[in-house]
mmCIF file of C-alpha atoms in Angstrom:
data_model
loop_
_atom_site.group_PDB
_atom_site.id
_atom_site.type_symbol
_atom_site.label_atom_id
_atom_site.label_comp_id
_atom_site.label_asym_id
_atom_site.label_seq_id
_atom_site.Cartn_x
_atom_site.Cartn_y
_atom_site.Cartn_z
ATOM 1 C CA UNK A 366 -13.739 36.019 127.138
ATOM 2 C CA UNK A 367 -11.098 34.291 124.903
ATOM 3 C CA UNK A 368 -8.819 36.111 122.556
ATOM 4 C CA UNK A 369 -6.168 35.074 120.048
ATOM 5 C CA UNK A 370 -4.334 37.183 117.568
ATOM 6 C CA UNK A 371 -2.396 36.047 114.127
ATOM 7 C CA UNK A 372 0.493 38.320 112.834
ATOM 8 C CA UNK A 373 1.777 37.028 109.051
ATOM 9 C CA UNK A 374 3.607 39.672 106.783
ATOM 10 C CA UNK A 375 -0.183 40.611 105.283
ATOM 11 C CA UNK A 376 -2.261 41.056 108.271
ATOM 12 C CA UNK A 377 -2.108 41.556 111.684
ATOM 13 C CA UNK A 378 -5.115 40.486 113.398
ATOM 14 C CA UNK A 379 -6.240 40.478 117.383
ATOM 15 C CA UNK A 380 -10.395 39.238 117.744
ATOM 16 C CA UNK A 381 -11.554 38.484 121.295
ATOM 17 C CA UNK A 382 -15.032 36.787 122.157
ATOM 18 C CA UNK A 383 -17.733 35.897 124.731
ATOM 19 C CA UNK A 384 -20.818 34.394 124.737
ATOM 20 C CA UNK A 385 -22.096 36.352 127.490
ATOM 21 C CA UNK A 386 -22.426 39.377 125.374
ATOM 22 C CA UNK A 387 -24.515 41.806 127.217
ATOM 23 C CA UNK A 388 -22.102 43.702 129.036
ATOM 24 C CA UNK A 389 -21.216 46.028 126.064
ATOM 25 C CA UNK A 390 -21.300 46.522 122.549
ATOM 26 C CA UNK A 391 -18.844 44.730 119.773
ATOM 27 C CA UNK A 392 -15.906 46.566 118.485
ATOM 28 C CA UNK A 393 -15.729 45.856 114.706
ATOM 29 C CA UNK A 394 -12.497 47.562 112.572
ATOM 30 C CA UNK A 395 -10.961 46.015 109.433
ATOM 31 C CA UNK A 396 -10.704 48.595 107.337
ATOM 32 C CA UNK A 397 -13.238 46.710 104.846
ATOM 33 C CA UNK A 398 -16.523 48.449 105.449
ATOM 34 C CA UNK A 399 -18.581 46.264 104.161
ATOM 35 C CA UNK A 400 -17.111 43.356 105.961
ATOM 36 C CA UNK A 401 -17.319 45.204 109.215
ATOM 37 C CA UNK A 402 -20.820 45.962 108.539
ATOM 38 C CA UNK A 403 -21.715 41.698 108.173
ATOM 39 C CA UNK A 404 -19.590 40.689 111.531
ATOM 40 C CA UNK A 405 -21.414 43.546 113.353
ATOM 41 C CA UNK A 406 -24.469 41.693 111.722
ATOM 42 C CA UNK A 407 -22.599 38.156 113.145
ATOM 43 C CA UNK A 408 -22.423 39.522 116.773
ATOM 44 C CA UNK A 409 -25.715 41.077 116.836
ATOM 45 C CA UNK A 410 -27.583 38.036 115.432
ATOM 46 C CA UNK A 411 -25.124 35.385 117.293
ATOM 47 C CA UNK A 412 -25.910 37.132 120.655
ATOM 48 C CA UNK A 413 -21.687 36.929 120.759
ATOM 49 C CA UNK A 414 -19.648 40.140 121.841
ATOM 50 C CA UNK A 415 -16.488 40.550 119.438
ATOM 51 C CA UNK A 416 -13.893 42.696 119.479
ATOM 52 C CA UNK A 417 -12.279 42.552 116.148
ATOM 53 C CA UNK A 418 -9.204 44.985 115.199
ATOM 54 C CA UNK A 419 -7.411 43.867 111.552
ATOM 55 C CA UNK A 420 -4.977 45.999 109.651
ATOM 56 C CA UNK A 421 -3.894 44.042 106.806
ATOM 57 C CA UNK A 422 -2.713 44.579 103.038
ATOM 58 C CA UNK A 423 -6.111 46.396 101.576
ATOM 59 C CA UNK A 424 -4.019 48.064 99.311
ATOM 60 C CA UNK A 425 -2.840 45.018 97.785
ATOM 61 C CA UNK A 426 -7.190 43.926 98.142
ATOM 62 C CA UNK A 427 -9.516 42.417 101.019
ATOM 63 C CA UNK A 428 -8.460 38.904 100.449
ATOM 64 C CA UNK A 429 -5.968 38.447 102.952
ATOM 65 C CA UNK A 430 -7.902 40.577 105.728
ATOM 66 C CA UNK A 431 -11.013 38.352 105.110
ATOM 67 C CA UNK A 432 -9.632 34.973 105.093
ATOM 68 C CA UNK A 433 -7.365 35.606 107.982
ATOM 69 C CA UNK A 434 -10.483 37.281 110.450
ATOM 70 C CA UNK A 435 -12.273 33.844 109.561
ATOM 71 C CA UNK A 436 -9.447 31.593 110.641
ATOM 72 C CA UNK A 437 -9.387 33.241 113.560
ATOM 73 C CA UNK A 438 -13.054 33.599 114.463
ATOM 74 C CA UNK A 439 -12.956 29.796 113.268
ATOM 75 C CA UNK A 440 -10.776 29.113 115.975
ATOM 76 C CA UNK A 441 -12.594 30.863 118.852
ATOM 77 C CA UNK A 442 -15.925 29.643 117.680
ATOM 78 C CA UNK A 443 -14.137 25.797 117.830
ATOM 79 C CA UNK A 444 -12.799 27.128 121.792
ATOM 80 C CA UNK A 445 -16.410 28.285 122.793
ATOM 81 C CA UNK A 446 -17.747 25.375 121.670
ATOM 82 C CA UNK A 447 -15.668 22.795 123.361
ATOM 83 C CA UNK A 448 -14.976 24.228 126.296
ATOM 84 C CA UNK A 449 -19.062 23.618 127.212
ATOM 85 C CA UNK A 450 -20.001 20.896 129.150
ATOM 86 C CA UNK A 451 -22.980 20.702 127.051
ATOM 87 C CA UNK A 452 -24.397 22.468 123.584
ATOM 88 C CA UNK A 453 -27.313 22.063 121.254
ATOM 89 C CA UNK A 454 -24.714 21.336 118.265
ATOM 90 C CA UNK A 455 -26.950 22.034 115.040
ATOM 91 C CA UNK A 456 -28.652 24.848 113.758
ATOM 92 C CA UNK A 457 -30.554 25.606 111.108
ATOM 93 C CA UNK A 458 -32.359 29.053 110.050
ATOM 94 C CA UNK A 459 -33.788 30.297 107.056
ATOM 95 C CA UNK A 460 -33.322 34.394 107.040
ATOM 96 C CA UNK A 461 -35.269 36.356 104.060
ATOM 97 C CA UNK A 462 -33.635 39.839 103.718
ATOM 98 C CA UNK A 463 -36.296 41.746 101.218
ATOM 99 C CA UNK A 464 -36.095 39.602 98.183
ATOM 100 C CA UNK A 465 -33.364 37.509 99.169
ATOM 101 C CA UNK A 466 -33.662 34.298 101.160
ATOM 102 C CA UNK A 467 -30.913 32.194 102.549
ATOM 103 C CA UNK A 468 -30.498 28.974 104.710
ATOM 104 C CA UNK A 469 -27.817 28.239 106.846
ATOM 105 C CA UNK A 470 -27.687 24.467 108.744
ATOM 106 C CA UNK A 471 -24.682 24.242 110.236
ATOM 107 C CA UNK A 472 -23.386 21.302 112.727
ATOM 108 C CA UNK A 473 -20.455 22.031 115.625
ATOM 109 C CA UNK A 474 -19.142 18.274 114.598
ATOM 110 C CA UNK A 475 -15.388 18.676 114.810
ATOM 111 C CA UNK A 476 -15.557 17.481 111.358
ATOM 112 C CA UNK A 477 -14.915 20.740 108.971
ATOM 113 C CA UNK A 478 -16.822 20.811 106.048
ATOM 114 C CA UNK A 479 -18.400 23.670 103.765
ATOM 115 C CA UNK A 480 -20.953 23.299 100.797
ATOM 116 C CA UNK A 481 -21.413 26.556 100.162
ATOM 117 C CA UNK A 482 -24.609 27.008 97.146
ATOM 118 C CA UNK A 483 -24.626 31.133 96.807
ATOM 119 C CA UNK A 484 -23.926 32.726 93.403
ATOM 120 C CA UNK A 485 -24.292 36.878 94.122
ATOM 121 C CA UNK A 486 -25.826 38.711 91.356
ATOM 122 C CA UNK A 487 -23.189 41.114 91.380
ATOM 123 C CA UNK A 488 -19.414 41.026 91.806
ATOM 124 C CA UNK A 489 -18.485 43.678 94.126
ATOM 125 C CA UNK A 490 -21.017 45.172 96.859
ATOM 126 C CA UNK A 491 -19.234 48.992 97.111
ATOM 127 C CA UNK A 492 -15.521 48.082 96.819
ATOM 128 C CA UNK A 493 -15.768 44.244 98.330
ATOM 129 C CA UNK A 494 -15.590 41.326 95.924
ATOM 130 C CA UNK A 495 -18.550 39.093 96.877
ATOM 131 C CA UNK A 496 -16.250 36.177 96.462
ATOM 132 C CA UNK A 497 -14.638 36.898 99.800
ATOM 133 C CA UNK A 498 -18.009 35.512 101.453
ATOM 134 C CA UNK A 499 -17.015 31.627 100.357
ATOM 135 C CA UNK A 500 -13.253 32.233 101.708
ATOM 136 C CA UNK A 501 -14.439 33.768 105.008
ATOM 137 C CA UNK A 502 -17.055 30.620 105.483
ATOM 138 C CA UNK A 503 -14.526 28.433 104.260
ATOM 139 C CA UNK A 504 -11.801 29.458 106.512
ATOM 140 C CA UNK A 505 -14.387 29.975 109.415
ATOM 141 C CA UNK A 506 -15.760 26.128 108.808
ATOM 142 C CA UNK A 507 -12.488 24.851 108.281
ATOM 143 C CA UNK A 508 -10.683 26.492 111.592
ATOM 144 C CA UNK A 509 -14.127 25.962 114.037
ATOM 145 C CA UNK A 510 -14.002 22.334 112.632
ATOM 146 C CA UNK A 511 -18.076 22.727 111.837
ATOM 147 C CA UNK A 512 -19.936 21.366 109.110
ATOM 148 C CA UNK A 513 -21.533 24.111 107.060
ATOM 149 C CA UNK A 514 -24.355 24.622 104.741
ATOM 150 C CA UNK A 515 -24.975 27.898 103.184
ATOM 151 C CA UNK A 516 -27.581 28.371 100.266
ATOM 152 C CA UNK A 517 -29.396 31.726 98.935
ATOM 153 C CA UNK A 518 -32.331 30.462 97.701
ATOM 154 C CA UNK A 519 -33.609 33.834 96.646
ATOM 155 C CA UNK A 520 -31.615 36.639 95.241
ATOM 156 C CA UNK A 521 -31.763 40.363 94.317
ATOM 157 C CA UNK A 522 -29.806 42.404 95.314
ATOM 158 C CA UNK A 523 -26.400 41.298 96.195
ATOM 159 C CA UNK A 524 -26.272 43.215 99.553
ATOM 160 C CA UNK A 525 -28.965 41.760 100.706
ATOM 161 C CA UNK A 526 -28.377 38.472 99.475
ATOM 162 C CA UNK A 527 -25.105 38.495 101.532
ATOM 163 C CA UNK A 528 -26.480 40.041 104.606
ATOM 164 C CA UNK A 529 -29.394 37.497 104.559
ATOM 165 C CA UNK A 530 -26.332 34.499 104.319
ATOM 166 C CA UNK A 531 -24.477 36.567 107.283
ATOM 167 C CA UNK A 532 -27.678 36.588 109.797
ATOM 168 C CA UNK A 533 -28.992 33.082 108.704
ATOM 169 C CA UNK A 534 -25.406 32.047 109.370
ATOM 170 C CA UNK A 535 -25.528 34.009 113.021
ATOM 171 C CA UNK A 536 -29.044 32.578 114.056
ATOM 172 C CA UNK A 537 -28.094 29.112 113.595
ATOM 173 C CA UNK A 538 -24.876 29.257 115.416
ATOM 174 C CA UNK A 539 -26.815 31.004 118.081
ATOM 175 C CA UNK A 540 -29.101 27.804 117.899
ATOM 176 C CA UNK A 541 -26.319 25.694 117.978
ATOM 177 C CA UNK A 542 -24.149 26.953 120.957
ATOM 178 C CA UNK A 543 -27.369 27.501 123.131
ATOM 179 C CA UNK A 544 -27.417 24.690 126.291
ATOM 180 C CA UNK A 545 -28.694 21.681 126.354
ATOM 181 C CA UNK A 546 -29.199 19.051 129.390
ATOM 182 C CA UNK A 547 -27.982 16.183 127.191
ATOM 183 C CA UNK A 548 -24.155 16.420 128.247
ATOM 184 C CA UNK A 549 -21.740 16.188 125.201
ATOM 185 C CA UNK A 550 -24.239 16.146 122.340
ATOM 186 C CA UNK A 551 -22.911 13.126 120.170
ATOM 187 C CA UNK A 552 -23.798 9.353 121.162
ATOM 188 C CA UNK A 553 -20.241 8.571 120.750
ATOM 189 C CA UNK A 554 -19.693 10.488 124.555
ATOM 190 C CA UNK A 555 -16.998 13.001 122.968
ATOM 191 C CA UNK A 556 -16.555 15.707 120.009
ATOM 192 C CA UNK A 557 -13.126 16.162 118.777
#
C-alpha cells in the first residue's frame, strides 16, 4: 500500500492505495456525495482498494476538493505503475450505462495527455457541477503522467453519462496495470 497526503490552505487531503485490493473494502469521504459515489465506482471497477479522506473548502464549492483528490490519485496511480517490473500499459473499454455509452483508451506512457470529448446534458448532477469530471481527469492524467481518452458517445441522463465515463475509465486502467511477461512494456527498454 502507498499513501501520500497534500495539505494547501483549501484542502487537506490523505488517499492511500493497493492493487491487491481484496483484503477489505475502500474507504471513500469527501464530503461531495456524488464524487464519493464515482471513486467508490473507480475502486470497485479498478479492482484497487482506496482509502480516500478530503475535507476541503465545499463551502466556498467542490472545485478545489475535486482537482486536488485527482492530483493525488494521479500521483499514486503514476507510483503503482512504475514501481512494476512489468504492466500491460493500454487499455481501452467501452462501458454503456442505460442510455449512455462511453469509451475510455487510456495509455500509462509517462507522457500526460487528456482529450477529453464529453458534453453532460445537464450542469449539476444533485449539487455537483458536471464540469468537475474534466478537472478531476485532467489533474488525474496530468499527475499519473498517462495519456487519456475519454468520449460519451451516448448520452441521457447526466448521471449516468458520468458514471458510464467513471467505470469505462476504471476497466481500462484495470486493463492497463494487469501483468504482462513482456518486461517494461515500451521498445525503448524504459518509461519515464
Amino acid at each position: 500500500m502507498i499513501k501520500k497526503e497534500r495539505a494547501t490552505q483549501e484542502t487537506q487531503i490523505s488517499i492511500s492505495i493497493d492493487d491487491k485490493k481484496s483484503f477489505k473494502e475502500s474507504q471513500i469521504s469527501t464530503n461531495v456525495g456524488f464524487f464519493d459515489h464515482m471513486l467508490t465506482l473507480l475502486s470497485f471497477h479498478s479492482e484497487l482498494y482506496l482509502d480516500v479522506k478530503a475535507d476541503g473548502d465545499n463551502a466556498v464549492d467542490d472545485h478545489h476538493t475535486v482537482e486536488d483528490v485527482g492530483i493525488i490519485l494521479g500521483q499514486l496511480i503514476r507510483e503503482l505503475y512504475t514501481e512494476k517490473q512489468s504492466y500491460q500499459r493500454y487499455g481501452t473499454t467501452y462501458i454503456p450505462m442505460d442510455e449512455s455509452l462511453a469509451r475510455v483508451v487510456l495509455d500509462l506512457s509517462g507522457r500526460p495527455h487528456l482529450n477529453f470529448q464529453a458534453e453532460f446534458s445537464k450542469e449539476k448532477v444533485g449539487n455537483f457541477d458536471t464540469e468537475l469530471v474534466m478537472e478531476f481527469f485532467n489533474a488525474l492524467s496530468m499527475n499519473s503522467r498517462m495519456t487519456l481518452h475519454v468520449d460519451l458517445l451516448k448520452g441521457g441522463n447526466t448521471h449516468h453519462e458520468i458514471e458510464a465515463v467513471f467505470k469505462a475509465f476504471s476497466r481500462s486502467l484495470k486493463a492497463a496495470l494487469a501483468p504482462s511477461e513482456s518486461g517494461i512494456p515500451s521498445s525503448k527498454g524504459v518509461i519515464e
